[in-house]
Short mmCIF file of C-alpha atoms in Angstrom, two decimals:
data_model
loop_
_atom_site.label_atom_id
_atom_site.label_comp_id
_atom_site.label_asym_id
_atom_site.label_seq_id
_atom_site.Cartn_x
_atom_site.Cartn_y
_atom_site.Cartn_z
CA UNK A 39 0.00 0.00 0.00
CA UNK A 40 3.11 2.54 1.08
CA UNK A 41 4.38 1.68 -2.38
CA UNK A 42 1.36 2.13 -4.44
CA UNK A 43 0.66 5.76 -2.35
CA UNK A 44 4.67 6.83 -2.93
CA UNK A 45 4.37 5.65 -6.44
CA UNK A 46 1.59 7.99 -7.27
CA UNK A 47 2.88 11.07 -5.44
CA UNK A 48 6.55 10.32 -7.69
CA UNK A 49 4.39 10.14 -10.59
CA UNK A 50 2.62 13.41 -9.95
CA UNK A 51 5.35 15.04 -8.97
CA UNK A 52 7.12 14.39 -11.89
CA UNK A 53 4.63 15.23 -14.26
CA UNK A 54 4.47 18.43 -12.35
CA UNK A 55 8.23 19.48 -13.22
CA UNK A 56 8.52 17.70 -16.48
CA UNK A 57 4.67 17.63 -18.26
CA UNK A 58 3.00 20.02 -20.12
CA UNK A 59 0.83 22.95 -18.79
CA UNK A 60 -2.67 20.32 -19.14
CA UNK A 61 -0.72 17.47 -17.34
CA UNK A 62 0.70 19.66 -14.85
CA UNK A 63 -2.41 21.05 -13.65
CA UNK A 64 -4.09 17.40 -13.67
CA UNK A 65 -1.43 16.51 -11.67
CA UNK A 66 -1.40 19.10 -9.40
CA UNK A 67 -5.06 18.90 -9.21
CA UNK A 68 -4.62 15.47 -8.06
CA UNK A 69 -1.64 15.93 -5.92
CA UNK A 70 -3.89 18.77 -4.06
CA UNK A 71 -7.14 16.32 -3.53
CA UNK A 72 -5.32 13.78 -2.34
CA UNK A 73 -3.27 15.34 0.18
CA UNK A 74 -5.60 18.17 1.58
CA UNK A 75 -7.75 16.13 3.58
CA UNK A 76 -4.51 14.02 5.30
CA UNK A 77 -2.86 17.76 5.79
CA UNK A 78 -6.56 19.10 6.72
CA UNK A 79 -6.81 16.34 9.97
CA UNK A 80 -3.45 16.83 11.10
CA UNK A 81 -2.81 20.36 10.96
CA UNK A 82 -6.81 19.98 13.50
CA UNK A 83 -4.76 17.74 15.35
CA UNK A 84 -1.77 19.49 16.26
CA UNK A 85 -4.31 22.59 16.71
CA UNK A 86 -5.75 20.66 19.40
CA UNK A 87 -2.73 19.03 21.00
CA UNK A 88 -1.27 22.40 21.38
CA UNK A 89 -4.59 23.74 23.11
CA UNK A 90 -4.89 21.20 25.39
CA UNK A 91 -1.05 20.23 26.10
CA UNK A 92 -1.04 19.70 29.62
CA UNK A 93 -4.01 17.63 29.63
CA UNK A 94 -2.43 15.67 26.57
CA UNK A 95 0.97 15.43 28.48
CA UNK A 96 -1.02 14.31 31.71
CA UNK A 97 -2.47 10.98 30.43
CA UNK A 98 0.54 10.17 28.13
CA UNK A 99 2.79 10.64 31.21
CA UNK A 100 0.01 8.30 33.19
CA UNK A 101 0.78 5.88 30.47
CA UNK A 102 3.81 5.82 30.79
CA UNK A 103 4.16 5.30 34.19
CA UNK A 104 1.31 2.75 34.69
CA UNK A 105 3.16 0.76 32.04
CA UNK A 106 6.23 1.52 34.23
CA UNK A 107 4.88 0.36 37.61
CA UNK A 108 2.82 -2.68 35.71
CA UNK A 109 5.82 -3.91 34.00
CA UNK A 110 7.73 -3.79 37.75
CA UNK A 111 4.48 -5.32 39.15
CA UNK A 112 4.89 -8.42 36.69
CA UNK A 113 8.72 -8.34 36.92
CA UNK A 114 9.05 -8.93 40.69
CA UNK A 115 4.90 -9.46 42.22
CA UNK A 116 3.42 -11.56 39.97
CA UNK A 117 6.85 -13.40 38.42
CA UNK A 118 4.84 -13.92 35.23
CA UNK A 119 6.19 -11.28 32.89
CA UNK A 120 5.91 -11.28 29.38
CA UNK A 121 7.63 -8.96 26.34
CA UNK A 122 4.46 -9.76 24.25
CA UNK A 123 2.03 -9.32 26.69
CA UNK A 124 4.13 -6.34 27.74
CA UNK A 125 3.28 -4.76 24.22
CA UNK A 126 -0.10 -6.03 23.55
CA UNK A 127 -0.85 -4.11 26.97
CA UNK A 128 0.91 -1.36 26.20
CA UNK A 129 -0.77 -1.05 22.57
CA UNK A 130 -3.94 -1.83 23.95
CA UNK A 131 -3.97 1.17 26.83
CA UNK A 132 -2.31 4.13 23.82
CA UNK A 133 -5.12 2.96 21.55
CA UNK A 134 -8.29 2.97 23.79
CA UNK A 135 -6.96 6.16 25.57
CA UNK A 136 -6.65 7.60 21.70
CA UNK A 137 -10.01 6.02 20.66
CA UNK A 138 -11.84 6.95 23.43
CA UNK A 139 -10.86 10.04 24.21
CA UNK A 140 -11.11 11.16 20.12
CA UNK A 141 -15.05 10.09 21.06
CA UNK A 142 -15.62 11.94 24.46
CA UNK A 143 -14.09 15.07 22.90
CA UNK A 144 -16.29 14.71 19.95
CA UNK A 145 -19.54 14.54 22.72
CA UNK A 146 -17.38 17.80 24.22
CA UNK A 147 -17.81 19.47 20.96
CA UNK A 148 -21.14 18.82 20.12
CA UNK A 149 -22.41 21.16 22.88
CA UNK A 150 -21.59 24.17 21.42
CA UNK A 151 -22.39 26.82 23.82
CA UNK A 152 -20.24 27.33 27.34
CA UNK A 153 -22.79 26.06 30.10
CA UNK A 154 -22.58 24.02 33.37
CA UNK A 155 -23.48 21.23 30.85
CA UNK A 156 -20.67 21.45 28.71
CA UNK A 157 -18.10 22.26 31.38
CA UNK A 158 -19.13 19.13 33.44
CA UNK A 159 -19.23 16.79 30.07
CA UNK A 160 -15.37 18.23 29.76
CA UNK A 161 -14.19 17.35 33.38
CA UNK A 162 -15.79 13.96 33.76
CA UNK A 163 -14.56 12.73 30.46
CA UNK A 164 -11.60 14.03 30.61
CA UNK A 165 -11.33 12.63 33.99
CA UNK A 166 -12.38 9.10 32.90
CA UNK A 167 -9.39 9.07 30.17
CA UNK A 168 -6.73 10.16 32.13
CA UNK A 169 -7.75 7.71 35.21
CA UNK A 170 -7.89 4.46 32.81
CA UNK A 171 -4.02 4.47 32.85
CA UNK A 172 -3.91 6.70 36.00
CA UNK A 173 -5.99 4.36 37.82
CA UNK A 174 -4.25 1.46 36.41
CA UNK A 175 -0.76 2.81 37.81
CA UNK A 176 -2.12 3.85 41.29
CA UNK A 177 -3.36 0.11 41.67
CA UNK A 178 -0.03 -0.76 40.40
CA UNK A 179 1.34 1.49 42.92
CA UNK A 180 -0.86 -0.14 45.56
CA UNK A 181 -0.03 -4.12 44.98
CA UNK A 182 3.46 -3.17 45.08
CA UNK A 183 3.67 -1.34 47.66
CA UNK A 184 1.35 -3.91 49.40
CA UNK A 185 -1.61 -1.50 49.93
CA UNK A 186 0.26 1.23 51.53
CA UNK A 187 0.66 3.75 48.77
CA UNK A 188 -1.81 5.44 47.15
CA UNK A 189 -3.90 5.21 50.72
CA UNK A 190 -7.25 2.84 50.47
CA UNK A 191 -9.18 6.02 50.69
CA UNK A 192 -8.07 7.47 47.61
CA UNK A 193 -8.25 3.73 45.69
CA UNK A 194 -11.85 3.52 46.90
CA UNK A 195 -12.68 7.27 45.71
CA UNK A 196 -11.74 6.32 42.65
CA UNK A 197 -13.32 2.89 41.65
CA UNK A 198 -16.52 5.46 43.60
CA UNK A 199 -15.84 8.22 40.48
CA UNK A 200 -15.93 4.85 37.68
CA UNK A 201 -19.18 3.97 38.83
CA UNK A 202 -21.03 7.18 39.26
CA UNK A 203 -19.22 9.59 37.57
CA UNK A 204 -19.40 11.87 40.37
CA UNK A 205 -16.37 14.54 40.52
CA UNK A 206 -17.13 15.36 43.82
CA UNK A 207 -14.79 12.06 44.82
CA UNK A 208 -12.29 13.99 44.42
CA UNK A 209 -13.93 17.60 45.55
CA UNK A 210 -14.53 16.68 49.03
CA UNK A 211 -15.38 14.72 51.41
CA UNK A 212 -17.82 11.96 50.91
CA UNK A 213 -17.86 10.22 54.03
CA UNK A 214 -21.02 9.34 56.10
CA UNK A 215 -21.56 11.00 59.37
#
């Protein structure tokens, strides 16, 4: 497929600098509706990673370190590493956290207008992406550490937030009295 897609932009390009006026502009014609729409999603793409960098940096960093602390957890807990389950993990979490989270900001866009609406839809799905690996490490965190570290409280807040959805977990306090 690379080959057949390299083969026609050589071909166009070609005809571009060697063709006569008719073939050049067919050629550039074609060049142009091929490529526009590829250049038109990524140059969205980058618009958005650069708007929302931290938040973009937050859950690849939580990737990275869940993958860290699970690969650690296998290594020396569980004794039952594996290189290919290693990757197929790893693969896995980078392409539901990309899947998903192209979806819940697509349900973030839909509501156009600023409201408590939108500005909730933002924070909890947001919220649910980056604690899929987040969460992930800080259970990670708490086998190896042998439940010390994250405290229980904060591992039962959270498995709280994936059920309900409630950002108040986090917020305050949600004990009984």
């Amino acid at each position: 497929m690379i080959s057949t897609i390299l083969k026609f932009i050589i071909k166009h390009v070609l005809a571009i600098h060697k063709g006569t006026l008719i073939t050049k502009v067919k050629a550039a014609l074609a060049l142009s509706l091929s490529i526009s729409p590829i250049a038109y999603f990524a140059e969205k793409i980058t618009d958005w990673t650069f708007e929302n960098e931290a938040y973009v940096v937050f859950v690849l960093g939580a990737i990275i370190v869940d993958h860290g602390l699970g690969t650690l957890k296998h290594l020396f807990i569980e004794k039952d590493f594996s290189i290919k389950d290693n990757l197929i993990g790893l693969i896995k979490k980078v392409g539901l956290v990309v899947t998903v989270g192209f979806l819940f900001e697509g349900v973030n866009f839909i509501v156009k207008e600023d409201s408590f609406v939108k500005s909730y839809a933002i924070i909890v799905l947001r919220m649910a992406v980056f604690l899929y690996p987040a969460g992930s490490a800080f259970w990670n965190s708490y086998i190896i550490t042998k439940g010390k570290f994250p405290p229980v409280g904060f591992i039962d807040k959270m498995k709280r937030f994936n059920v309900n959805l409630d950002v108040r977990e986090f917020k305050e306090a949600t004990h009984k009295k």
